[in-house]
mmCIF file of C-alpha atoms and ligand atoms in Angstrom:
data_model
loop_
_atom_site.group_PDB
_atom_site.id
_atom_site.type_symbol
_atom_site.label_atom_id
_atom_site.label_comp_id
_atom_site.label_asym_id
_atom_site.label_seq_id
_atom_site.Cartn_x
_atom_site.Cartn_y
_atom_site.Cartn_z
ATOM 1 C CA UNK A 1 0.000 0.000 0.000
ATOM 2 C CA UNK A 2 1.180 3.268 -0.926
ATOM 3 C CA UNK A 3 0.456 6.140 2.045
ATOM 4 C CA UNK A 4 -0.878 9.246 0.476
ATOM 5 C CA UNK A 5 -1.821 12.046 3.088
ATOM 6 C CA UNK A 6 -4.473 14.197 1.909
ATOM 7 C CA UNK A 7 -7.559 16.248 3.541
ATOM 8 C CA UNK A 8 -10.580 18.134 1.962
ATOM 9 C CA UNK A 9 -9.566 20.326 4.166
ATOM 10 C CA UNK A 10 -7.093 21.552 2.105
ATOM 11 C CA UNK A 11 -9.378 22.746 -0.500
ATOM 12 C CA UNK A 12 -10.364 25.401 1.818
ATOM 13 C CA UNK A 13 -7.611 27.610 1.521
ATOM 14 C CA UNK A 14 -8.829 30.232 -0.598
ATOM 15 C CA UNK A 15 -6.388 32.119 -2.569
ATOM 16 C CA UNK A 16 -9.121 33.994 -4.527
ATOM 17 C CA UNK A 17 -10.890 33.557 -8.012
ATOM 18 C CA UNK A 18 -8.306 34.016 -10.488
ATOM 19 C CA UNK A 19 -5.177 32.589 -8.706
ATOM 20 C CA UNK A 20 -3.305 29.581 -10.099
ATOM 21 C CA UNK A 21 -2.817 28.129 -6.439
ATOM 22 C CA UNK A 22 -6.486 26.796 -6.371
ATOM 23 C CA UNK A 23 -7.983 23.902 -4.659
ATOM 24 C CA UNK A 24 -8.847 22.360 -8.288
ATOM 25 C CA UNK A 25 -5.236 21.554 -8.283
ATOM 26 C CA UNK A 26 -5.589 18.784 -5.091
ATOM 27 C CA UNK A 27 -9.046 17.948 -6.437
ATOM 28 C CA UNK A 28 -7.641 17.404 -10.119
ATOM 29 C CA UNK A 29 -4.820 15.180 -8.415
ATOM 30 C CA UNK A 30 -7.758 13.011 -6.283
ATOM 31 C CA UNK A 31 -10.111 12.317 -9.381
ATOM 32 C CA UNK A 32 -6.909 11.138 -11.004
ATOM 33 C CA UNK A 33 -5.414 8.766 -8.253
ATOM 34 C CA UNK A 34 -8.933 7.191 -7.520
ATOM 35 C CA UNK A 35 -9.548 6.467 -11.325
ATOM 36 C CA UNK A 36 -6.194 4.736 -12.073
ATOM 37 C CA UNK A 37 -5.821 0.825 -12.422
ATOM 38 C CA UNK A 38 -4.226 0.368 -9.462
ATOM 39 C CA UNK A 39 -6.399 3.073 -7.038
ATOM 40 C CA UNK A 40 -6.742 -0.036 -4.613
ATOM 41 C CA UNK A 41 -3.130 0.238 -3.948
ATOM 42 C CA UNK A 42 -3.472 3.847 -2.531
ATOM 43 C CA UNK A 43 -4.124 3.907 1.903
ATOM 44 C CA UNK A 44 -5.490 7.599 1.717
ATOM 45 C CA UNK A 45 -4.567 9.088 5.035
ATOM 46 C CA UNK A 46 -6.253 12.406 7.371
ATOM 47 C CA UNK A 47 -2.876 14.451 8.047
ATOM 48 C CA UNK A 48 -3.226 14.216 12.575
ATOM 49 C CA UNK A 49 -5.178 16.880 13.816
ATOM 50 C CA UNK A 50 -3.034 20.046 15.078
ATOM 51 C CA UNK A 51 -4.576 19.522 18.413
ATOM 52 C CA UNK A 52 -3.254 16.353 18.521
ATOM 53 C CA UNK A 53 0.512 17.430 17.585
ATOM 54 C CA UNK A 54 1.594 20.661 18.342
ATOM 55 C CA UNK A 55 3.445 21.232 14.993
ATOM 56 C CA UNK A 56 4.432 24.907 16.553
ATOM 57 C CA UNK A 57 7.925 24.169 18.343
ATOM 58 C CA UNK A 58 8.950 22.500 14.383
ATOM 59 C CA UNK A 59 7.541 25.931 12.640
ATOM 60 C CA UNK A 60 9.790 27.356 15.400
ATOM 61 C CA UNK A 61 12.930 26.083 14.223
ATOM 62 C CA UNK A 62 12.626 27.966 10.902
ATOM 63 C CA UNK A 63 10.719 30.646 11.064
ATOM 64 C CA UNK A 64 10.646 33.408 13.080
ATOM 65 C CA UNK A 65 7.650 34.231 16.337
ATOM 66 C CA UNK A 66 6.672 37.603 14.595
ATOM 67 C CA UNK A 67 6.425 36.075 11.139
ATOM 68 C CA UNK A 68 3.958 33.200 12.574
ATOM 69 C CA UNK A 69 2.264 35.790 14.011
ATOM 70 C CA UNK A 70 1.872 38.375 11.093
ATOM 71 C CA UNK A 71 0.219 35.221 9.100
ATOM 72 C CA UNK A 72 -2.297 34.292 12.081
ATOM 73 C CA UNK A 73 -3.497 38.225 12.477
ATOM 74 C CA UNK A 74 -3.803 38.770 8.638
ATOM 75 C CA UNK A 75 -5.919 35.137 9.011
ATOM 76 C CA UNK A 76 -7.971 36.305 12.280
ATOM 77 C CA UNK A 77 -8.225 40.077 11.160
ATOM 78 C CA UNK A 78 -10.221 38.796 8.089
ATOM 79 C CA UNK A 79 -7.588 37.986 5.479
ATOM 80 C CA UNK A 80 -5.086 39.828 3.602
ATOM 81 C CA UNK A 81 -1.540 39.657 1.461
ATOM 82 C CA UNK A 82 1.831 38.521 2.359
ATOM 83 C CA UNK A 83 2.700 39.844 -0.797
ATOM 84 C CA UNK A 84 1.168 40.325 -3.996
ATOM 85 C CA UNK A 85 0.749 36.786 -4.833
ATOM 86 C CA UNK A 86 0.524 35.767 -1.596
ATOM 87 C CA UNK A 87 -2.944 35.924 -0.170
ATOM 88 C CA UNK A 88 -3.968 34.640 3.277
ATOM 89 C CA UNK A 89 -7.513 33.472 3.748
ATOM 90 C CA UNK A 90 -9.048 33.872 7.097
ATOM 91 C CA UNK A 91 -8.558 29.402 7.658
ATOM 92 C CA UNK A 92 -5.355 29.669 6.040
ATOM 93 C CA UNK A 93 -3.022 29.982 9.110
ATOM 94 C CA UNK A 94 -5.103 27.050 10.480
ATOM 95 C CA UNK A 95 -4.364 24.617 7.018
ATOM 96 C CA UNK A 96 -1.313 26.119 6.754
ATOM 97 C CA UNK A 97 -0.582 24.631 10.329
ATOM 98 C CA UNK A 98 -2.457 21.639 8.750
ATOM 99 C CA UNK A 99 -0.283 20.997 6.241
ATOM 100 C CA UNK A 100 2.734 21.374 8.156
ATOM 101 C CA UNK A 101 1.379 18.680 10.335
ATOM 102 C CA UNK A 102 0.900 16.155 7.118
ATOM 103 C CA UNK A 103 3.872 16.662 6.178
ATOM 104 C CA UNK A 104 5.893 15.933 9.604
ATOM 105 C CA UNK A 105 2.961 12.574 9.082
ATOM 106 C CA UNK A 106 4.881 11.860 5.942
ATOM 107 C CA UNK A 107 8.009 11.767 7.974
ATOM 108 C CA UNK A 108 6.632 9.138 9.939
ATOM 109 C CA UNK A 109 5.409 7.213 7.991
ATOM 110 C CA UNK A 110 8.671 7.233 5.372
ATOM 111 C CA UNK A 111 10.608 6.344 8.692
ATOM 112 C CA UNK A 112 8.170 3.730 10.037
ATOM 113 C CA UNK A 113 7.955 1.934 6.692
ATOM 114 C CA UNK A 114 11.127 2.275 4.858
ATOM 115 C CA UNK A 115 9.177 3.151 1.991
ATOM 116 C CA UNK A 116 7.776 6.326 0.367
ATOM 117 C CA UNK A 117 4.947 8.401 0.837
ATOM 118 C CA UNK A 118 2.918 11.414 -0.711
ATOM 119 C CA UNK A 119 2.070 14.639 0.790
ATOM 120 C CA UNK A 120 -0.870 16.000 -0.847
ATOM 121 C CA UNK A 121 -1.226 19.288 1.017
ATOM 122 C CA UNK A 122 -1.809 23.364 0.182
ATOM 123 C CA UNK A 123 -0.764 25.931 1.089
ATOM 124 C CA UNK A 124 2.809 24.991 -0.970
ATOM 125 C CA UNK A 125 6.179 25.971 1.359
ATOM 126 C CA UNK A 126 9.043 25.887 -0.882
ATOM 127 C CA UNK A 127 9.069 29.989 -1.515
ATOM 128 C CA UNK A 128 8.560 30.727 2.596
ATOM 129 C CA UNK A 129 11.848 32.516 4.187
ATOM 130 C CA UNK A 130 12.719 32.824 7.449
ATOM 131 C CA UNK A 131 10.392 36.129 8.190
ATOM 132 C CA UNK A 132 8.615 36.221 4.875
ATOM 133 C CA UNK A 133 5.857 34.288 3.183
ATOM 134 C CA UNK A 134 5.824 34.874 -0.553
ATOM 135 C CA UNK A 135 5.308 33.022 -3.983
ATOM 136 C CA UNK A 136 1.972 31.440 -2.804
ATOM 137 C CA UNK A 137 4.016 29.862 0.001
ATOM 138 C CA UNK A 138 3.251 30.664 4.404
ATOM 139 C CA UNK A 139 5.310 28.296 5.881
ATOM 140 C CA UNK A 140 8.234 25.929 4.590
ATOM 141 C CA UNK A 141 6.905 22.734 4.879
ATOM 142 C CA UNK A 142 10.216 20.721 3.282
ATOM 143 C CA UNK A 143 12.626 22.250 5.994
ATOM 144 C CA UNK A 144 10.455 21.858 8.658
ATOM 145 C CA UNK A 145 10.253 18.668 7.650
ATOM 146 C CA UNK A 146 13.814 17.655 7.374
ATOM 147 C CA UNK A 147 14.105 19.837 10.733
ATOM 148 C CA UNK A 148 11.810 17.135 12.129
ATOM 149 C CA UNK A 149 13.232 14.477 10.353
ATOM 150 C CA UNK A 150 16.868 15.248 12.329
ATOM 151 C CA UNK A 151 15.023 14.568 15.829
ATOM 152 C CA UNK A 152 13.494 11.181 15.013
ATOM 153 C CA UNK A 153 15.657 8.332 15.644
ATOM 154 C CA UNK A 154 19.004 7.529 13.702
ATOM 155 C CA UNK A 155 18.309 10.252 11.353
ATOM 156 C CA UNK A 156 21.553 12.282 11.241
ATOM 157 C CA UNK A 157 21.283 13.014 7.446
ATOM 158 C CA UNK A 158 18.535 14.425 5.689
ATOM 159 C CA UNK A 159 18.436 15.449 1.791
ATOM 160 C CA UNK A 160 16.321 17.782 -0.170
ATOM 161 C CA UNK A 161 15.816 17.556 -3.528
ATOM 162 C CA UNK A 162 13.687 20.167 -5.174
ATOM 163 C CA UNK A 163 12.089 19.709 -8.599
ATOM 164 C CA UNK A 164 9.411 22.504 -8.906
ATOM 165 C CA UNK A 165 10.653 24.453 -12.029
ATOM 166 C CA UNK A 166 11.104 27.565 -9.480
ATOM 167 C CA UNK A 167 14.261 27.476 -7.261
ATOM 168 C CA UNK A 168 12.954 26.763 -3.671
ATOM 169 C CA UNK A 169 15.183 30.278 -2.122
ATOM 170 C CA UNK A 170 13.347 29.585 0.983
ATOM 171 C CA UNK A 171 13.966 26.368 1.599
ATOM 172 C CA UNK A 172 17.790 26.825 0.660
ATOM 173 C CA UNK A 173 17.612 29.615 3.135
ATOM 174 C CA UNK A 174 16.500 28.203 5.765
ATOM 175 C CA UNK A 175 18.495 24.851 5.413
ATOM 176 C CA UNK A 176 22.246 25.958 3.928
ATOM 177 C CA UNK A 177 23.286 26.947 7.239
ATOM 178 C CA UNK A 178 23.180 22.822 9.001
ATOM 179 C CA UNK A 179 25.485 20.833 7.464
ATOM 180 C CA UNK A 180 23.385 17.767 8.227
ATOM 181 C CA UNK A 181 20.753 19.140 5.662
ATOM 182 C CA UNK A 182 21.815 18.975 1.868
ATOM 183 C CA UNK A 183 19.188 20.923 -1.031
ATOM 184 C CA UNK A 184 19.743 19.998 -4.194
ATOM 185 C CA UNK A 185 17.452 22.237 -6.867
ATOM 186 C CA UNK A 186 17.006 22.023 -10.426
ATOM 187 C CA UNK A 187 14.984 24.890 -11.628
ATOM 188 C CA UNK A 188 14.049 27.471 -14.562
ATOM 189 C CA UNK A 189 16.915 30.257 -15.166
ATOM 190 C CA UNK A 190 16.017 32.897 -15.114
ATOM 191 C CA UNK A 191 12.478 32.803 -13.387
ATOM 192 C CA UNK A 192 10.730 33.793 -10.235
ATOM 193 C CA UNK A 193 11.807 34.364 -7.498
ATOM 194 C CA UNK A 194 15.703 34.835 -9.417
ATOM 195 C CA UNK A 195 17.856 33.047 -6.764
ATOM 196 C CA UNK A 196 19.506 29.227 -7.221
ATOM 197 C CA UNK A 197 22.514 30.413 -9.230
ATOM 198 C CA UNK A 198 24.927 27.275 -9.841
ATOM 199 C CA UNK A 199 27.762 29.368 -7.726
ATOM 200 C CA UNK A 200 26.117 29.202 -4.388
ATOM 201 C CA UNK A 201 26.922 26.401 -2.639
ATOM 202 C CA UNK A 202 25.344 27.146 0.835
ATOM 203 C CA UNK A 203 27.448 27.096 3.715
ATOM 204 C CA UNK A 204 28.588 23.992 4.466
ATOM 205 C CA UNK A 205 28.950 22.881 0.584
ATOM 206 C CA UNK A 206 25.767 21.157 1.340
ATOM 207 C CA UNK A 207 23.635 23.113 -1.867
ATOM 208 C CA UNK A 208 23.534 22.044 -5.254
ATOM 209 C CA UNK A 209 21.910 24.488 -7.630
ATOM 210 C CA UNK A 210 20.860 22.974 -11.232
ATOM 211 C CA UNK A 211 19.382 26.047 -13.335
ATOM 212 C CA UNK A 212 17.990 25.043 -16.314
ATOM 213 C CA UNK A 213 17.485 27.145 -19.683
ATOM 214 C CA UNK A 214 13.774 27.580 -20.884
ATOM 215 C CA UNK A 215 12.488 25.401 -23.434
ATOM 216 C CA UNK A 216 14.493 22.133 -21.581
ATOM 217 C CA UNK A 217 13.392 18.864 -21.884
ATOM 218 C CA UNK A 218 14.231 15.406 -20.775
ATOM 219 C CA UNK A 219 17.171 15.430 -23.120
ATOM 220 C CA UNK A 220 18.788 17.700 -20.588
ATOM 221 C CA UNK A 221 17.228 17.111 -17.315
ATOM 222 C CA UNK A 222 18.235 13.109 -18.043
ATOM 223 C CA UNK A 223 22.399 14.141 -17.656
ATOM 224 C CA UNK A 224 21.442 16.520 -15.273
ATOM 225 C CA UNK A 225 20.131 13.802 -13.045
ATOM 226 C CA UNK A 226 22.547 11.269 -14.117
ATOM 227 C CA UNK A 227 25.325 13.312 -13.325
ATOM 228 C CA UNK A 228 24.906 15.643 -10.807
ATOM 229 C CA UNK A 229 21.248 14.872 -8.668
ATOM 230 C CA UNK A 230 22.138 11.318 -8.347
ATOM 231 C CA UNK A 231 25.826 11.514 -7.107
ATOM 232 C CA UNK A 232 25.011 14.881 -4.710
ATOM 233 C CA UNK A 233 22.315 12.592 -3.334
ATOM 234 C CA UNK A 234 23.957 9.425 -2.936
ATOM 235 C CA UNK A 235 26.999 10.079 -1.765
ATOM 236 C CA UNK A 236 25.332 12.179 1.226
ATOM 237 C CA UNK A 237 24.038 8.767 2.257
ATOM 238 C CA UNK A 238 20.332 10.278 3.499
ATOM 239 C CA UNK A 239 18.779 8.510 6.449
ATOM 240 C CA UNK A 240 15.228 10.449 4.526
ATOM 241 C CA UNK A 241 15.158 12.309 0.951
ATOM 242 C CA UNK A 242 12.532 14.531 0.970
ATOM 243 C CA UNK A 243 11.154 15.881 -2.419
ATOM 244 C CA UNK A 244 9.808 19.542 -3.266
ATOM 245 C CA UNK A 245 7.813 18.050 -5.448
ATOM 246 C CA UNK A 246 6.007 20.501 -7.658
ATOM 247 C CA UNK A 247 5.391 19.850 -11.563
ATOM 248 C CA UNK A 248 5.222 22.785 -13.148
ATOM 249 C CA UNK A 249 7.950 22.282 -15.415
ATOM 250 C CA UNK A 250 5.600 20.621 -17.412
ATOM 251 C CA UNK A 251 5.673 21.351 -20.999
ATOM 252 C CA UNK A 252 1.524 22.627 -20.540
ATOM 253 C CA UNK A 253 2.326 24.702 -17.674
ATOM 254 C CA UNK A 254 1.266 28.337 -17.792
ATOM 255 C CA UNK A 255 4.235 29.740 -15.355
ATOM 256 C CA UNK A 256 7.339 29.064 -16.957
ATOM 257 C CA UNK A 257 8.994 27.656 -19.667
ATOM 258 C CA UNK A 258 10.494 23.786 -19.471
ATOM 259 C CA UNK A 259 9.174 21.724 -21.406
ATOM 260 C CA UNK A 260 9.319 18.374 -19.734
ATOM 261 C CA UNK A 261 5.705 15.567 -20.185
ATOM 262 C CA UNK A 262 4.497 14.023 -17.097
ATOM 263 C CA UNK A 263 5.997 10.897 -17.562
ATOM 264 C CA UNK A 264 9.205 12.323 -16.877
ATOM 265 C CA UNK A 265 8.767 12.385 -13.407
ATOM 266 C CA UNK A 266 8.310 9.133 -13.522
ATOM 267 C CA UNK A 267 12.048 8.655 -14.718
ATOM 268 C CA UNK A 268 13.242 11.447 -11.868
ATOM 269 C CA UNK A 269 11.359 9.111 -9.490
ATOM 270 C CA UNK A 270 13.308 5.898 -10.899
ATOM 271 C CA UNK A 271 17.134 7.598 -10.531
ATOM 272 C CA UNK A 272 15.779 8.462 -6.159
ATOM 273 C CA UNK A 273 14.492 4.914 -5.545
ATOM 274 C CA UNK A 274 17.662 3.755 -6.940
ATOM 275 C CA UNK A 275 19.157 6.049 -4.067
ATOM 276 C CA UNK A 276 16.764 5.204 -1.286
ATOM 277 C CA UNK A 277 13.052 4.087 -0.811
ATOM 278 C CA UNK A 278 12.517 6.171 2.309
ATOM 279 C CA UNK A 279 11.435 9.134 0.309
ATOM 280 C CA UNK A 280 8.692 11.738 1.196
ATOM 281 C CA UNK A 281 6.952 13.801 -2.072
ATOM 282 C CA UNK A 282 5.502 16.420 -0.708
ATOM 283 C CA UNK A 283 3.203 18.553 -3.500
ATOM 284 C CA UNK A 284 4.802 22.262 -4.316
ATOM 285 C CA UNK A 285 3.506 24.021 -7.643
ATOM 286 C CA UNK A 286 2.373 22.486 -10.890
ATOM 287 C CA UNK A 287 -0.507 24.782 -12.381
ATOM 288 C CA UNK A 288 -1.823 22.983 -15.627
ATOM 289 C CA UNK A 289 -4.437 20.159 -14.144
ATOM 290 C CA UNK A 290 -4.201 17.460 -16.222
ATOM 291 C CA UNK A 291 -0.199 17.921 -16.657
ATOM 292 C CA UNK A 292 -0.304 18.118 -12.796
ATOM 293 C CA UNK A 293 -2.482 15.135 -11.979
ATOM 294 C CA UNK A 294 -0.812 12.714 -14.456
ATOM 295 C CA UNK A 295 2.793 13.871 -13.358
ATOM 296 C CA UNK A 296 1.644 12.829 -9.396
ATOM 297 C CA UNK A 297 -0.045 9.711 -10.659
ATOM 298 C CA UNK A 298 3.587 8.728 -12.675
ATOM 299 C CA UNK A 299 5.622 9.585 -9.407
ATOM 300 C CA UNK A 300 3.728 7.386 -7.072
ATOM 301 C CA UNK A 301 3.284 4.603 -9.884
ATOM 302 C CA UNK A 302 6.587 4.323 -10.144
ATOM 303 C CA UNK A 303 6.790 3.564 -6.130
ATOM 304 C CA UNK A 304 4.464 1.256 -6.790
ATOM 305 C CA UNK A 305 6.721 -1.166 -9.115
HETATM 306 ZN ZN1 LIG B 1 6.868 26.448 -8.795
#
């Protein structure tokens, strides 16, 4: 059985009418995964309650008090912007604190199985700094995570890979400065948010920073992989890989420009469980539906085999 941890909940995180971080994306992705041939295969999973985990000391370790609290008064007071494409509904601090919790679930479940697991979850994290929300993202759910990861037993090595077509600068932020956390991204250059350049390294030599030119396809994410994701990853030895997964470098997405087909993540997902089958996807972006849903549903197939 494949764990996939997933709420309606989510849905309710309203980013307004004309946004392309909409709940259609998660609903898309569940019409897909309960229609495939092997749907019976999937244990859908309710991320725990935040009452029953307090997920705040974890938010804690990355982001700032005042920032946590800017995000719950713009949620309480109504709803507002973190920045322009950033809105904040008034339940989005309390899925936002959802999410979070499904995705420390993940961890657990990665850890207690050996094998991997999806996080279907919104609001997205891989864009959240320190103090700042921004590019659709409130809080970084992949750091957290691998923050999380670190206390659980004989975890001393935790790896990031990030393959949303935008380069994950909070994430890297966050993460560059322990040396027991490697982020490996390969992303559009140049593109939103305009960080990820191949040159930083993060502090402990522990980033790895694949930009890729618009209009790439497999042809050049397949050496990119080969060459540099795998051997980063590997030879790090990860107790847990964690994936930013988001899919909008899909060929029909409408935010950028990489041209890879959904099946293609299916190959990406082939060169990690080569690497390690503890692996947590945890959804980022990925804007065109069907491009979206059938890129998930080739990921967790691929687990499957
Ligand atoms: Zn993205």
């Amino acid at each position: 059985m494949f764990p996939v941890i997933y709420s309606d909940e989510f849905l309710a995180h309203d980013t307004g009418r004309y946004h392309p971080e909409r709940s259609e994306r998660l609903t898309a992705i569940v019409e897909a995964l309960k229609t495939v041939t092997w749907a019976n295969k999937l244990d859908w999973q309710l991320p725990t309650p935040v009452p029953n985990r307090d997920v705040m000391p974890y938010i804690q370790k990355v982001h700032t008090r005042a920032y946590i609290d800017k995000v719950r008064q713009i949620a309480e007071s109504g709803g507002g912007l973190l920045d322009l494409d950033t809105p904040v509904c008034p339940r989005s601090y309390d899925l936002a604190l959802l999410a979070v919790s499904a995705w420390l679930d993940g961890v657990d479940k990665v850890l207690a199985t050996n094998n991997p697991a999806f996080v279907l979850a919104r609001p997205p994290g891989h864009h959240a700094e320190r103090e700042r929300g921004m590019g659709f993202c409130l809080f970084s759910n992949a750091a957290i995570a691998a923050y999380y990861a670190l206390e659980q037993p004989g975890v001393n090595r935790v790896a990031i890979l990030d393959w949303d077509v935008h380069h994950g600068n909070g994430t890297e932020a966050i993460v560059e400065t322990n040396p027991n956390i490697i982020y490996c991204s390969l992303h559009q250059s140049p593109c939103y948010p305009g960080t990820g350049r191949a040159s930083d390294r993060g502090k402990h030599n522990n980033v790895l920073n694949i930009p890729m030119a618009p209009g790439s396809t497999f042809e050049s994410y397949q050496p990119a992989f080969e060459n540099l994701v795998v051997p980063f990853l590997s030879d790090f030895q990860p107790n847990i890989l964690i994936v930013s997964a988001g899919y909008d470098a899909n060929s029909d997405d409408p935010l950028a420009e990489i041209a890879l087909q959904p099946k293609d993540y299916g190959s990406f997902t082939d060169y990690l469980l080569k690497i390690t089958r503890r692996i947590l996807f945890g959804l980022e972006g990925g804007y065109a539906l069907r491009a979206l849903s059938q890129s998930v549903v080739a990921t967790i197939e691929k687990c499957l085999l």
